[in-house]
Short mmCIF file of N, CA and C in Angstrom, two decimals:
data_model
loop_
_atom_site.label_atom_id
_atom_site.label_comp_id
_atom_site.label_asym_id
_atom_site.label_seq_id
_atom_site.Cartn_x
_atom_site.Cartn_y
_atom_site.Cartn_z
N MET A 1 -12.23 2.79 39.97
CA MET A 1 -12.54 1.52 39.05
C MET A 1 -12.87 0.39 39.85
N ASN A 2 -12.93 0.42 41.18
CA ASN A 2 -13.23 -0.58 41.90
C ASN A 2 -14.78 -0.63 42.24
N PRO A 3 -15.44 -1.92 42.42
CA PRO A 3 -16.80 -1.71 42.85
C PRO A 3 -16.95 -1.27 44.30
N PRO A 4 -18.08 -0.65 44.44
CA PRO A 4 -18.36 -0.11 45.83
C PRO A 4 -18.01 -1.13 46.97
N TRP A 5 -18.30 -2.33 46.90
CA TRP A 5 -18.11 -3.27 48.07
C TRP A 5 -16.56 -3.52 48.36
N VAL A 6 -15.70 -3.21 47.22
CA VAL A 6 -14.32 -3.38 47.34
C VAL A 6 -13.81 -2.16 48.24
N ILE A 7 -14.47 -1.03 47.81
CA ILE A 7 -13.97 0.20 48.59
C ILE A 7 -14.47 0.21 50.00
N GLN A 8 -15.58 -0.23 50.21
CA GLN A 8 -15.99 -0.37 51.65
C GLN A 8 -15.12 -1.30 52.30
N LYS A 9 -14.67 -2.44 51.72
CA LYS A 9 -13.77 -3.34 52.44
C LYS A 9 -12.40 -2.65 52.77
N TYR A 10 -11.93 -1.89 51.82
CA TYR A 10 -10.81 -1.09 52.12
C TYR A 10 -10.98 -0.25 53.36
N PHE A 11 -12.12 0.47 53.43
CA PHE A 11 -12.34 1.28 54.61
C PHE A 11 -12.37 0.55 55.90
N VAL A 12 -12.93 -0.75 55.99
CA VAL A 12 -12.89 -1.63 56.98
C VAL A 12 -11.44 -1.89 57.48
N GLN A 13 -10.70 -2.34 56.43
CA GLN A 13 -9.37 -2.89 56.59
C GLN A 13 -8.57 -1.65 57.17
N ASP A 14 -8.72 -0.52 56.58
CA ASP A 14 -7.94 0.68 57.00
C ASP A 14 -8.33 1.07 58.50
N GLU A 15 -9.60 1.00 58.90
CA GLU A 15 -9.98 1.32 60.25
C GLU A 15 -9.44 0.36 61.12
N GLY A 16 -9.41 -0.78 60.77
CA GLY A 16 -8.81 -1.94 61.68
C GLY A 16 -7.34 -1.85 61.87
N GLU A 17 -6.62 -1.12 60.94
CA GLU A 17 -5.30 -0.85 61.12
C GLU A 17 -5.01 0.52 61.58
N ALA A 18 -5.94 1.30 61.82
CA ALA A 18 -6.00 2.65 62.40
C ALA A 18 -5.12 3.65 61.35
N ARG A 19 -5.22 3.27 60.03
CA ARG A 19 -4.53 4.13 59.01
C ARG A 19 -5.64 4.24 57.90
N PRO A 20 -6.48 5.25 57.83
CA PRO A 20 -7.47 5.37 56.85
C PRO A 20 -6.97 5.79 55.53
N ILE A 21 -6.01 5.20 54.87
CA ILE A 21 -5.51 5.72 53.64
C ILE A 21 -6.50 5.84 52.50
N SER A 22 -7.35 4.67 52.33
CA SER A 22 -8.32 4.60 51.24
C SER A 22 -9.29 5.64 51.58
N ALA A 23 -9.73 5.85 52.73
CA ALA A 23 -10.67 6.95 53.12
C ALA A 23 -10.14 8.33 52.79
N HIS A 24 -8.89 8.41 53.03
CA HIS A 24 -8.29 9.69 52.71
C HIS A 24 -8.29 10.10 51.25
N MET A 25 -8.00 9.10 50.40
CA MET A 25 -7.97 9.22 49.06
C MET A 25 -9.31 9.51 48.64
N MET A 26 -10.31 8.87 49.02
CA MET A 26 -11.69 9.04 48.53
C MET A 26 -12.39 10.46 49.16
N ALA A 27 -11.90 10.67 50.30
CA ALA A 27 -12.45 12.03 50.86
C ALA A 27 -11.85 13.29 50.08
N THR A 28 -10.60 13.14 49.91
CA THR A 28 -9.94 14.44 49.38
C THR A 28 -9.50 14.35 47.99
N GLY A 29 -9.77 13.31 47.21
CA GLY A 29 -9.53 13.05 45.80
C GLY A 29 -10.48 13.89 44.99
N THR A 30 -10.16 13.86 43.79
CA THR A 30 -11.07 14.59 42.78
C THR A 30 -11.87 13.41 41.99
N VAL A 31 -13.05 13.52 41.94
CA VAL A 31 -13.99 12.43 41.33
C VAL A 31 -14.06 13.02 39.75
N VAL A 32 -13.53 12.16 38.97
CA VAL A 32 -13.52 12.49 37.59
C VAL A 32 -14.81 12.08 36.77
N LEU A 33 -15.39 11.07 37.08
CA LEU A 33 -16.71 10.70 36.52
C LEU A 33 -17.53 9.94 37.56
N ALA A 34 -18.69 10.42 37.81
CA ALA A 34 -19.64 9.84 38.77
C ALA A 34 -20.96 9.66 38.19
N THR A 35 -21.19 8.46 37.70
CA THR A 35 -22.35 8.14 36.89
C THR A 35 -23.43 7.54 37.91
N ASP A 36 -23.02 7.36 39.17
CA ASP A 36 -23.96 6.71 40.09
C ASP A 36 -23.89 7.43 41.44
N PRO A 37 -25.01 7.55 42.25
CA PRO A 37 -24.94 8.17 43.48
C PRO A 37 -23.98 7.46 44.56
N VAL A 38 -23.77 6.33 44.28
CA VAL A 38 -22.94 5.57 45.29
C VAL A 38 -21.43 6.17 45.43
N VAL A 39 -21.05 6.92 44.41
CA VAL A 39 -19.78 7.70 44.56
C VAL A 39 -19.74 8.78 45.61
N GLU A 40 -20.83 9.42 45.73
CA GLU A 40 -20.97 10.42 46.71
C GLU A 40 -21.23 9.85 48.12
N GLN A 41 -21.93 8.67 48.14
CA GLN A 41 -22.16 7.98 49.33
C GLN A 41 -20.85 7.41 49.97
N LEU A 42 -19.95 7.03 49.04
CA LEU A 42 -18.75 6.44 49.42
C LEU A 42 -17.72 7.60 49.94
N ARG A 43 -17.89 8.82 49.30
CA ARG A 43 -17.06 10.12 49.63
C ARG A 43 -17.53 10.42 51.25
N GLN A 44 -18.96 10.33 51.32
CA GLN A 44 -19.31 10.88 52.71
C GLN A 44 -18.95 9.79 53.68
N THR A 45 -19.00 8.45 53.41
CA THR A 45 -18.36 7.47 54.39
C THR A 45 -16.98 7.74 54.67
N ALA A 46 -16.19 8.08 53.73
CA ALA A 46 -14.90 8.31 53.80
C ALA A 46 -14.58 9.50 54.73
N ILE A 47 -15.26 10.51 54.48
CA ILE A 47 -15.18 11.77 55.21
C ILE A 47 -15.55 11.52 56.56
N SER A 48 -16.58 10.75 56.87
CA SER A 48 -16.98 10.44 58.30
C SER A 48 -15.96 9.53 58.94
N LEU A 49 -15.30 8.68 58.21
CA LEU A 49 -14.27 7.75 58.84
C LEU A 49 -13.03 8.59 59.22
N ILE A 50 -12.53 9.42 58.32
CA ILE A 50 -11.41 10.22 58.78
C ILE A 50 -11.60 11.27 59.77
N GLY A 51 -12.93 11.65 60.02
CA GLY A 51 -13.29 12.61 61.06
C GLY A 51 -13.52 11.87 62.38
N SER A 52 -13.42 10.50 62.32
CA SER A 52 -13.69 9.75 63.58
C SER A 52 -12.44 9.30 64.32
N SER A 53 -12.56 8.60 65.40
CA SER A 53 -11.24 7.95 66.04
C SER A 53 -11.23 6.46 65.76
N PRO A 54 -10.17 6.04 65.75
CA PRO A 54 -10.00 4.56 65.51
C PRO A 54 -10.54 3.67 66.75
N THR A 55 -11.15 2.59 66.33
CA THR A 55 -11.63 1.61 67.32
C THR A 55 -10.53 0.62 67.58
N LEU A 56 -9.91 0.73 68.89
CA LEU A 56 -8.74 -0.08 69.18
C LEU A 56 -9.00 -0.83 70.59
N THR A 57 -8.77 -2.04 70.53
CA THR A 57 -8.81 -2.86 71.54
C THR A 57 -7.60 -2.54 72.61
N PRO A 58 -7.68 -2.60 73.77
CA PRO A 58 -6.48 -2.59 74.68
C PRO A 58 -5.19 -3.38 74.33
N GLN A 59 -5.77 -4.56 73.84
CA GLN A 59 -4.68 -5.68 73.40
C GLN A 59 -4.00 -5.04 72.15
N LYS A 60 -4.60 -4.45 71.21
CA LYS A 60 -3.96 -3.95 70.00
C LYS A 60 -3.14 -2.75 70.48
N LEU A 61 -3.62 -1.93 71.42
CA LEU A 61 -2.65 -0.88 71.80
C LEU A 61 -1.33 -1.42 72.57
N THR A 62 -1.50 -2.39 73.47
CA THR A 62 -0.54 -3.00 74.06
C THR A 62 0.47 -3.62 73.03
N LEU A 63 -0.02 -4.29 72.10
CA LEU A 63 0.90 -4.95 70.99
C LEU A 63 1.65 -3.81 70.30
N ALA A 64 0.95 -2.72 69.99
CA ALA A 64 1.79 -1.64 69.31
C ALA A 64 2.90 -1.10 70.22
N ARG A 65 2.60 -1.00 71.48
CA ARG A 65 3.57 -0.43 72.44
C ARG A 65 4.80 -1.49 72.55
N TYR A 66 4.33 -2.73 72.68
CA TYR A 66 5.38 -3.76 72.84
C TYR A 66 6.33 -3.87 71.75
N ALA A 67 5.68 -3.67 70.39
CA ALA A 67 6.41 -3.92 69.18
C ALA A 67 7.48 -2.69 69.13
N ALA A 68 7.16 -1.45 69.50
CA ALA A 68 8.08 -0.42 69.49
C ALA A 68 9.26 -0.58 70.67
N ALA A 69 8.80 -1.01 71.87
CA ALA A 69 9.72 -1.25 72.92
C ALA A 69 10.71 -2.32 72.67
N THR A 70 10.22 -3.32 72.05
CA THR A 70 11.23 -4.40 71.79
C THR A 70 12.12 -4.16 70.62
N LYS A 71 11.69 -3.40 69.71
CA LYS A 71 12.54 -2.91 68.54
C LYS A 71 13.65 -2.03 69.07
N LEU A 72 13.27 -1.09 69.95
CA LEU A 72 14.34 -0.36 70.61
C LEU A 72 15.28 -1.17 71.35
N GLU A 73 14.85 -2.19 72.12
CA GLU A 73 15.71 -3.01 72.91
C GLU A 73 16.57 -3.85 72.02
N ASP A 74 16.16 -4.20 70.75
CA ASP A 74 16.95 -4.92 69.86
C ASP A 74 18.17 -3.91 69.37
N ALA A 75 17.93 -2.64 69.09
CA ALA A 75 18.86 -1.77 68.60
C ALA A 75 19.95 -1.50 69.75
N MET A 76 19.50 -1.50 71.05
CA MET A 76 20.37 -1.17 72.06
C MET A 76 21.28 -2.49 72.33
N ASP A 77 20.82 -3.63 72.08
CA ASP A 77 21.51 -4.86 72.18
C ASP A 77 22.78 -4.77 71.27
N ILE A 78 22.49 -4.11 70.08
CA ILE A 78 23.69 -4.53 69.13
C ILE A 78 24.37 -3.16 68.69
N VAL A 79 23.93 -2.08 69.50
CA VAL A 79 24.63 -0.74 69.07
C VAL A 79 26.15 -0.76 69.00
N GLU A 80 26.86 -1.38 70.07
CA GLU A 80 28.30 -1.57 70.06
C GLU A 80 28.96 -2.35 69.14
N ARG A 81 28.33 -3.51 68.74
CA ARG A 81 28.88 -4.22 67.65
C ARG A 81 28.59 -3.94 66.25
N ASN A 82 27.52 -3.35 66.10
CA ASN A 82 27.05 -3.11 64.76
C ASN A 82 26.04 -1.89 64.69
N PRO A 83 26.83 -0.67 64.68
CA PRO A 83 26.10 0.60 64.86
C PRO A 83 25.19 0.80 63.45
N ALA A 84 25.40 0.32 62.43
CA ALA A 84 24.50 0.62 61.29
C ALA A 84 23.29 -0.15 61.34
N ALA A 85 23.51 -1.43 61.75
CA ALA A 85 21.98 -2.12 62.11
C ALA A 85 21.26 -1.53 63.20
N ALA A 86 22.02 -1.20 64.25
CA ALA A 86 21.33 -0.47 65.39
C ALA A 86 20.49 0.76 64.98
N ASN A 87 21.22 1.45 64.07
CA ASN A 87 20.64 2.75 63.53
C ASN A 87 19.32 2.41 62.78
N MET A 88 19.42 1.40 61.89
CA MET A 88 18.21 0.93 61.21
C MET A 88 17.06 0.46 62.11
N LEU A 89 17.35 -0.19 63.20
CA LEU A 89 16.35 -0.70 64.09
C LEU A 89 15.86 0.42 64.89
N VAL A 90 16.73 1.31 65.36
CA VAL A 90 16.13 2.41 66.24
C VAL A 90 15.43 3.41 65.29
N SER A 91 15.74 3.59 64.24
CA SER A 91 14.85 4.38 63.34
C SER A 91 13.42 3.85 63.16
N GLU A 92 13.29 2.54 63.08
CA GLU A 92 11.97 1.81 63.02
C GLU A 92 11.38 1.78 64.26
N ALA A 93 12.12 1.80 65.34
CA ALA A 93 11.58 1.82 66.74
C ALA A 93 10.91 3.23 66.97
N VAL A 94 11.65 4.30 66.65
CA VAL A 94 11.10 5.62 66.76
C VAL A 94 9.72 5.80 65.74
N ARG A 95 9.78 5.39 64.77
CA ARG A 95 8.63 5.38 63.96
C ARG A 95 7.55 4.63 64.62
N GLN A 96 7.66 3.50 65.03
CA GLN A 96 6.53 2.79 65.69
C GLN A 96 6.12 3.55 67.00
N MET A 97 7.07 4.23 67.66
CA MET A 97 6.70 4.86 68.89
C MET A 97 5.63 6.04 68.47
N LEU A 98 6.15 6.79 67.47
CA LEU A 98 5.31 7.82 66.88
C LEU A 98 4.00 7.51 66.47
N GLN A 99 3.85 6.35 65.87
CA GLN A 99 2.63 5.65 65.59
C GLN A 99 1.79 5.32 66.71
N PHE A 100 2.46 4.78 67.81
CA PHE A 100 1.83 4.49 68.80
C PHE A 100 1.31 5.77 69.70
N ALA A 101 2.01 6.86 69.49
CA ALA A 101 1.56 8.07 70.20
C ALA A 101 0.20 8.64 69.67
N PHE A 102 0.05 8.37 68.40
CA PHE A 102 -1.36 8.76 67.81
C PHE A 102 -2.22 7.66 68.32
N LEU A 103 -2.06 6.55 68.36
CA LEU A 103 -3.09 5.45 68.75
C LEU A 103 -3.36 5.68 70.34
N LYS A 104 -2.51 5.94 71.09
CA LYS A 104 -2.70 6.24 72.40
C LYS A 104 -3.53 7.50 72.69
N ALA A 105 -3.39 8.48 71.78
CA ALA A 105 -4.20 9.67 71.71
C ALA A 105 -5.62 9.53 71.35
N GLY A 106 -5.89 8.38 70.77
CA GLY A 106 -7.28 8.08 70.13
C GLY A 106 -7.32 8.56 68.66
N ARG A 107 -6.13 8.66 68.14
CA ARG A 107 -6.07 9.18 66.61
C ARG A 107 -5.59 8.23 65.63
N PHE A 108 -6.05 8.36 64.40
CA PHE A 108 -5.66 7.56 63.44
C PHE A 108 -4.12 7.99 63.16
N ILE A 109 -3.34 7.04 62.80
CA ILE A 109 -1.95 7.16 62.36
C ILE A 109 -1.88 7.83 61.11
N PRO A 110 -1.18 8.95 60.97
CA PRO A 110 -1.19 9.63 59.76
C PRO A 110 -0.26 9.02 58.72
N ARG A 111 -0.45 9.31 57.48
CA ARG A 111 0.44 8.91 56.46
C ARG A 111 1.94 9.21 56.80
N ASP A 112 2.95 8.32 56.50
CA ASP A 112 4.36 8.43 56.83
C ASP A 112 4.77 9.91 56.48
N LYS A 113 4.31 10.37 55.32
CA LYS A 113 4.90 11.62 54.81
C LYS A 113 4.36 12.82 55.64
N ASP A 114 3.30 12.45 56.44
CA ASP A 114 2.53 13.60 57.12
C ASP A 114 2.83 13.43 58.76
N ILE A 115 3.41 12.45 59.10
CA ILE A 115 3.48 12.03 60.62
C ILE A 115 4.13 13.07 61.41
N LEU A 116 5.27 13.74 60.92
CA LEU A 116 5.93 14.63 61.76
C LEU A 116 5.19 16.07 61.85
N ASP A 117 4.59 16.48 60.75
CA ASP A 117 3.61 17.64 60.86
C ASP A 117 2.50 17.39 61.75
N ALA A 118 1.91 16.21 61.56
CA ALA A 118 0.71 15.86 62.48
C ALA A 118 1.01 15.86 63.93
N LEU A 119 2.27 15.29 64.16
CA LEU A 119 2.79 15.26 65.66
C LEU A 119 3.01 16.60 66.04
N THR A 120 3.47 17.58 65.27
CA THR A 120 3.72 18.96 65.65
C THR A 120 2.38 19.55 66.13
N ASN A 121 1.27 19.29 65.39
CA ASN A 121 -0.03 19.90 65.77
C ASN A 121 -0.50 19.16 67.02
N MET A 122 -0.15 17.93 67.35
CA MET A 122 -0.77 17.06 68.56
C MET A 122 0.16 17.41 69.81
N ASP A 123 1.56 17.37 69.71
CA ASP A 123 2.42 17.72 70.64
C ASP A 123 3.66 18.29 70.17
N SER A 124 3.86 19.56 70.21
CA SER A 124 5.00 20.13 69.67
C SER A 124 6.25 19.81 70.37
N ASP A 125 6.31 19.58 71.64
CA ASP A 125 7.62 19.19 72.34
C ASP A 125 7.99 17.92 71.84
N LEU A 126 7.11 16.96 71.78
CA LEU A 126 7.41 15.51 71.23
C LEU A 126 7.93 15.63 69.86
N ALA A 127 7.28 16.37 69.03
CA ALA A 127 7.63 16.58 67.59
C ALA A 127 9.05 17.11 67.52
N SER A 128 9.43 18.08 68.34
CA SER A 128 10.73 18.60 68.31
C SER A 128 11.75 17.65 68.68
N LYS A 129 11.48 16.62 69.65
CA LYS A 129 12.41 15.67 70.03
C LYS A 129 12.51 14.74 68.73
N ALA A 130 11.49 14.30 68.20
CA ALA A 130 11.46 13.46 67.10
C ALA A 130 12.16 14.07 66.00
N GLN A 131 11.96 15.28 65.64
CA GLN A 131 12.75 15.87 64.57
C GLN A 131 14.19 15.80 64.90
N LEU A 132 14.74 16.23 66.08
CA LEU A 132 16.18 16.09 66.45
C LEU A 132 16.77 14.78 66.21
N PHE A 133 15.87 13.65 66.61
CA PHE A 133 16.40 12.34 66.31
C PHE A 133 16.65 12.18 64.81
N PHE A 134 15.62 12.44 63.93
CA PHE A 134 15.80 12.15 62.53
C PHE A 134 16.77 12.88 61.86
N GLU A 135 17.09 14.26 62.42
CA GLU A 135 18.04 15.05 61.87
C GLU A 135 19.50 14.49 62.37
N SER A 136 19.60 13.98 63.30
CA SER A 136 21.02 13.80 63.84
C SER A 136 21.70 12.64 63.16
N GLY A 137 22.96 12.97 62.90
CA GLY A 137 23.89 12.00 62.20
C GLY A 137 24.68 11.22 63.05
N ASP A 138 24.56 11.58 64.46
CA ASP A 138 25.42 10.74 65.45
C ASP A 138 24.73 9.67 66.05
N TRP A 139 25.10 8.57 65.79
CA TRP A 139 24.25 7.36 66.39
C TRP A 139 24.17 7.39 67.90
N THR A 140 25.14 7.94 68.68
CA THR A 140 25.02 7.94 70.09
C THR A 140 23.89 8.94 70.42
N ARG A 141 23.88 10.05 69.86
CA ARG A 141 22.91 11.00 70.13
C ARG A 141 21.45 10.49 69.72
N ARG A 142 21.40 9.86 68.61
CA ARG A 142 20.15 9.19 68.23
C ARG A 142 19.63 8.18 69.21
N MET A 143 20.55 7.36 69.79
CA MET A 143 20.11 6.37 70.78
C MET A 143 19.73 7.10 71.99
N HIS A 144 20.32 8.19 72.41
CA HIS A 144 19.98 8.80 73.55
C HIS A 144 18.57 9.56 73.26
N LEU A 145 18.33 10.05 72.18
CA LEU A 145 16.97 10.68 71.94
C LEU A 145 15.87 9.62 71.69
N ALA A 146 16.30 8.52 71.19
CA ALA A 146 15.23 7.37 71.16
C ALA A 146 14.77 6.90 72.56
N THR A 147 15.78 6.80 73.45
CA THR A 147 15.44 6.31 74.78
C THR A 147 14.55 7.46 75.57
N GLU A 148 14.79 8.75 75.11
CA GLU A 148 14.03 9.89 75.84
C GLU A 148 12.51 9.68 75.19
N LEU A 149 12.38 9.43 73.88
CA LEU A 149 11.22 9.27 73.23
C LEU A 149 10.39 8.11 73.89
N ALA A 150 11.14 6.95 74.03
CA ALA A 150 10.48 5.75 74.61
C ALA A 150 9.94 6.08 76.06
N ASP A 151 10.82 6.74 76.87
CA ASP A 151 10.32 7.16 78.21
C ASP A 151 9.12 7.86 78.04
N ARG A 152 9.07 8.88 77.33
CA ARG A 152 7.79 9.80 77.14
C ARG A 152 6.64 9.19 76.48
N ILE A 153 6.85 8.45 75.49
CA ILE A 153 5.66 7.93 74.79
C ILE A 153 5.15 6.44 75.32
N LEU A 154 6.39 5.66 75.26
CA LEU A 154 5.83 4.26 75.80
C LEU A 154 5.94 4.07 77.19
N GLN A 155 6.67 4.87 77.96
CA GLN A 155 6.93 4.74 79.43
C GLN A 155 7.50 3.54 79.82
N VAL A 156 8.23 2.80 78.81
CA VAL A 156 8.94 1.55 79.10
C VAL A 156 9.92 1.51 77.93
N ARG A 157 10.98 0.72 78.30
CA ARG A 157 12.06 0.47 77.24
C ARG A 157 12.30 -1.14 77.22
N GLY A 158 12.21 -1.64 76.09
CA GLY A 158 12.37 -3.10 75.97
C GLY A 158 11.16 -3.96 76.40
N PHE A 159 11.55 -5.23 76.70
CA PHE A 159 10.50 -6.23 76.98
C PHE A 159 9.77 -5.81 78.20
N PHE A 160 8.40 -6.15 78.15
CA PHE A 160 7.58 -6.00 79.29
C PHE A 160 6.36 -7.15 79.16
N GLU A 161 5.88 -7.50 80.39
CA GLU A 161 4.77 -8.48 80.39
C GLU A 161 3.55 -7.85 80.42
N TRP A 162 2.58 -8.55 79.85
CA TRP A 162 1.18 -8.18 79.96
C TRP A 162 0.48 -9.27 79.89
N ASP A 163 -0.92 -9.26 80.41
CA ASP A 163 -1.89 -10.40 80.24
C ASP A 163 -2.69 -10.08 79.00
N SER A 164 -2.94 -11.27 78.30
CA SER A 164 -3.71 -11.34 76.96
C SER A 164 -4.85 -12.26 77.08
N GLU A 165 -5.70 -12.08 76.22
CA GLU A 165 -6.86 -12.94 76.26
C GLU A 165 -6.45 -14.27 75.65
N PRO A 166 -7.00 -15.27 76.10
CA PRO A 166 -6.69 -16.71 75.50
C PRO A 166 -7.19 -16.74 73.92
N GLU A 167 -6.36 -17.28 73.05
CA GLU A 167 -6.70 -17.32 71.68
C GLU A 167 -7.12 -18.76 71.37
N ASP A 168 -8.21 -18.75 70.43
CA ASP A 168 -8.62 -20.01 69.92
C ASP A 168 -7.54 -20.57 69.04
N VAL A 169 -7.10 -21.85 69.28
CA VAL A 169 -6.18 -22.50 68.38
C VAL A 169 -6.92 -23.47 67.46
N PRO A 170 -6.96 -23.51 66.17
CA PRO A 170 -7.64 -24.56 65.50
C PRO A 170 -6.81 -25.79 65.62
N PRO A 171 -7.58 -26.99 65.64
CA PRO A 171 -7.07 -28.23 65.58
C PRO A 171 -6.23 -28.49 64.40
N PRO A 172 -5.21 -29.21 64.58
CA PRO A 172 -4.34 -29.64 63.44
C PRO A 172 -5.00 -30.34 62.29
N ALA A 173 -4.70 -29.85 61.11
CA ALA A 173 -5.30 -30.50 59.98
C ALA A 173 -4.82 -32.03 59.77
N GLY A 174 -5.80 -32.85 59.26
CA GLY A 174 -5.36 -34.01 59.01
C GLY A 174 -6.07 -35.09 59.77
#
């Protein structure tokens, strides 16, 4: 029901986020009514997009790596005094690590419900370790597995420095 320009905008946004959700829907969904050839053109664009690799800057990769590493560090900081909150944070850190693993491999991030299966196809050892993490009910074991995943995927734990490009800052309004 969206006009073609909106769908194309979704494709651009999805590609920028390295998660082609709209393209996946357009490529794999069923067309109920196509009264214009633009529908098939959009489907072909979607198929092409999901068959390609994301375009990522080194800065975007570093930012994704940093987000996962600092989330893990936050979990480790509070694990003794608040295991429940640490468990929440470490789960998010592992999710971000898995997403980074796909980005680092030059692949789009799969849908959340498909990420473990896609990881199995990409790296079965890593997928096994992630599976153990998510199946474990013991927070000590989960923290241990999360640090192993960080060492393997991120090759760092917690804060790290990096150089970034200068950003243009708009002048203050008024």
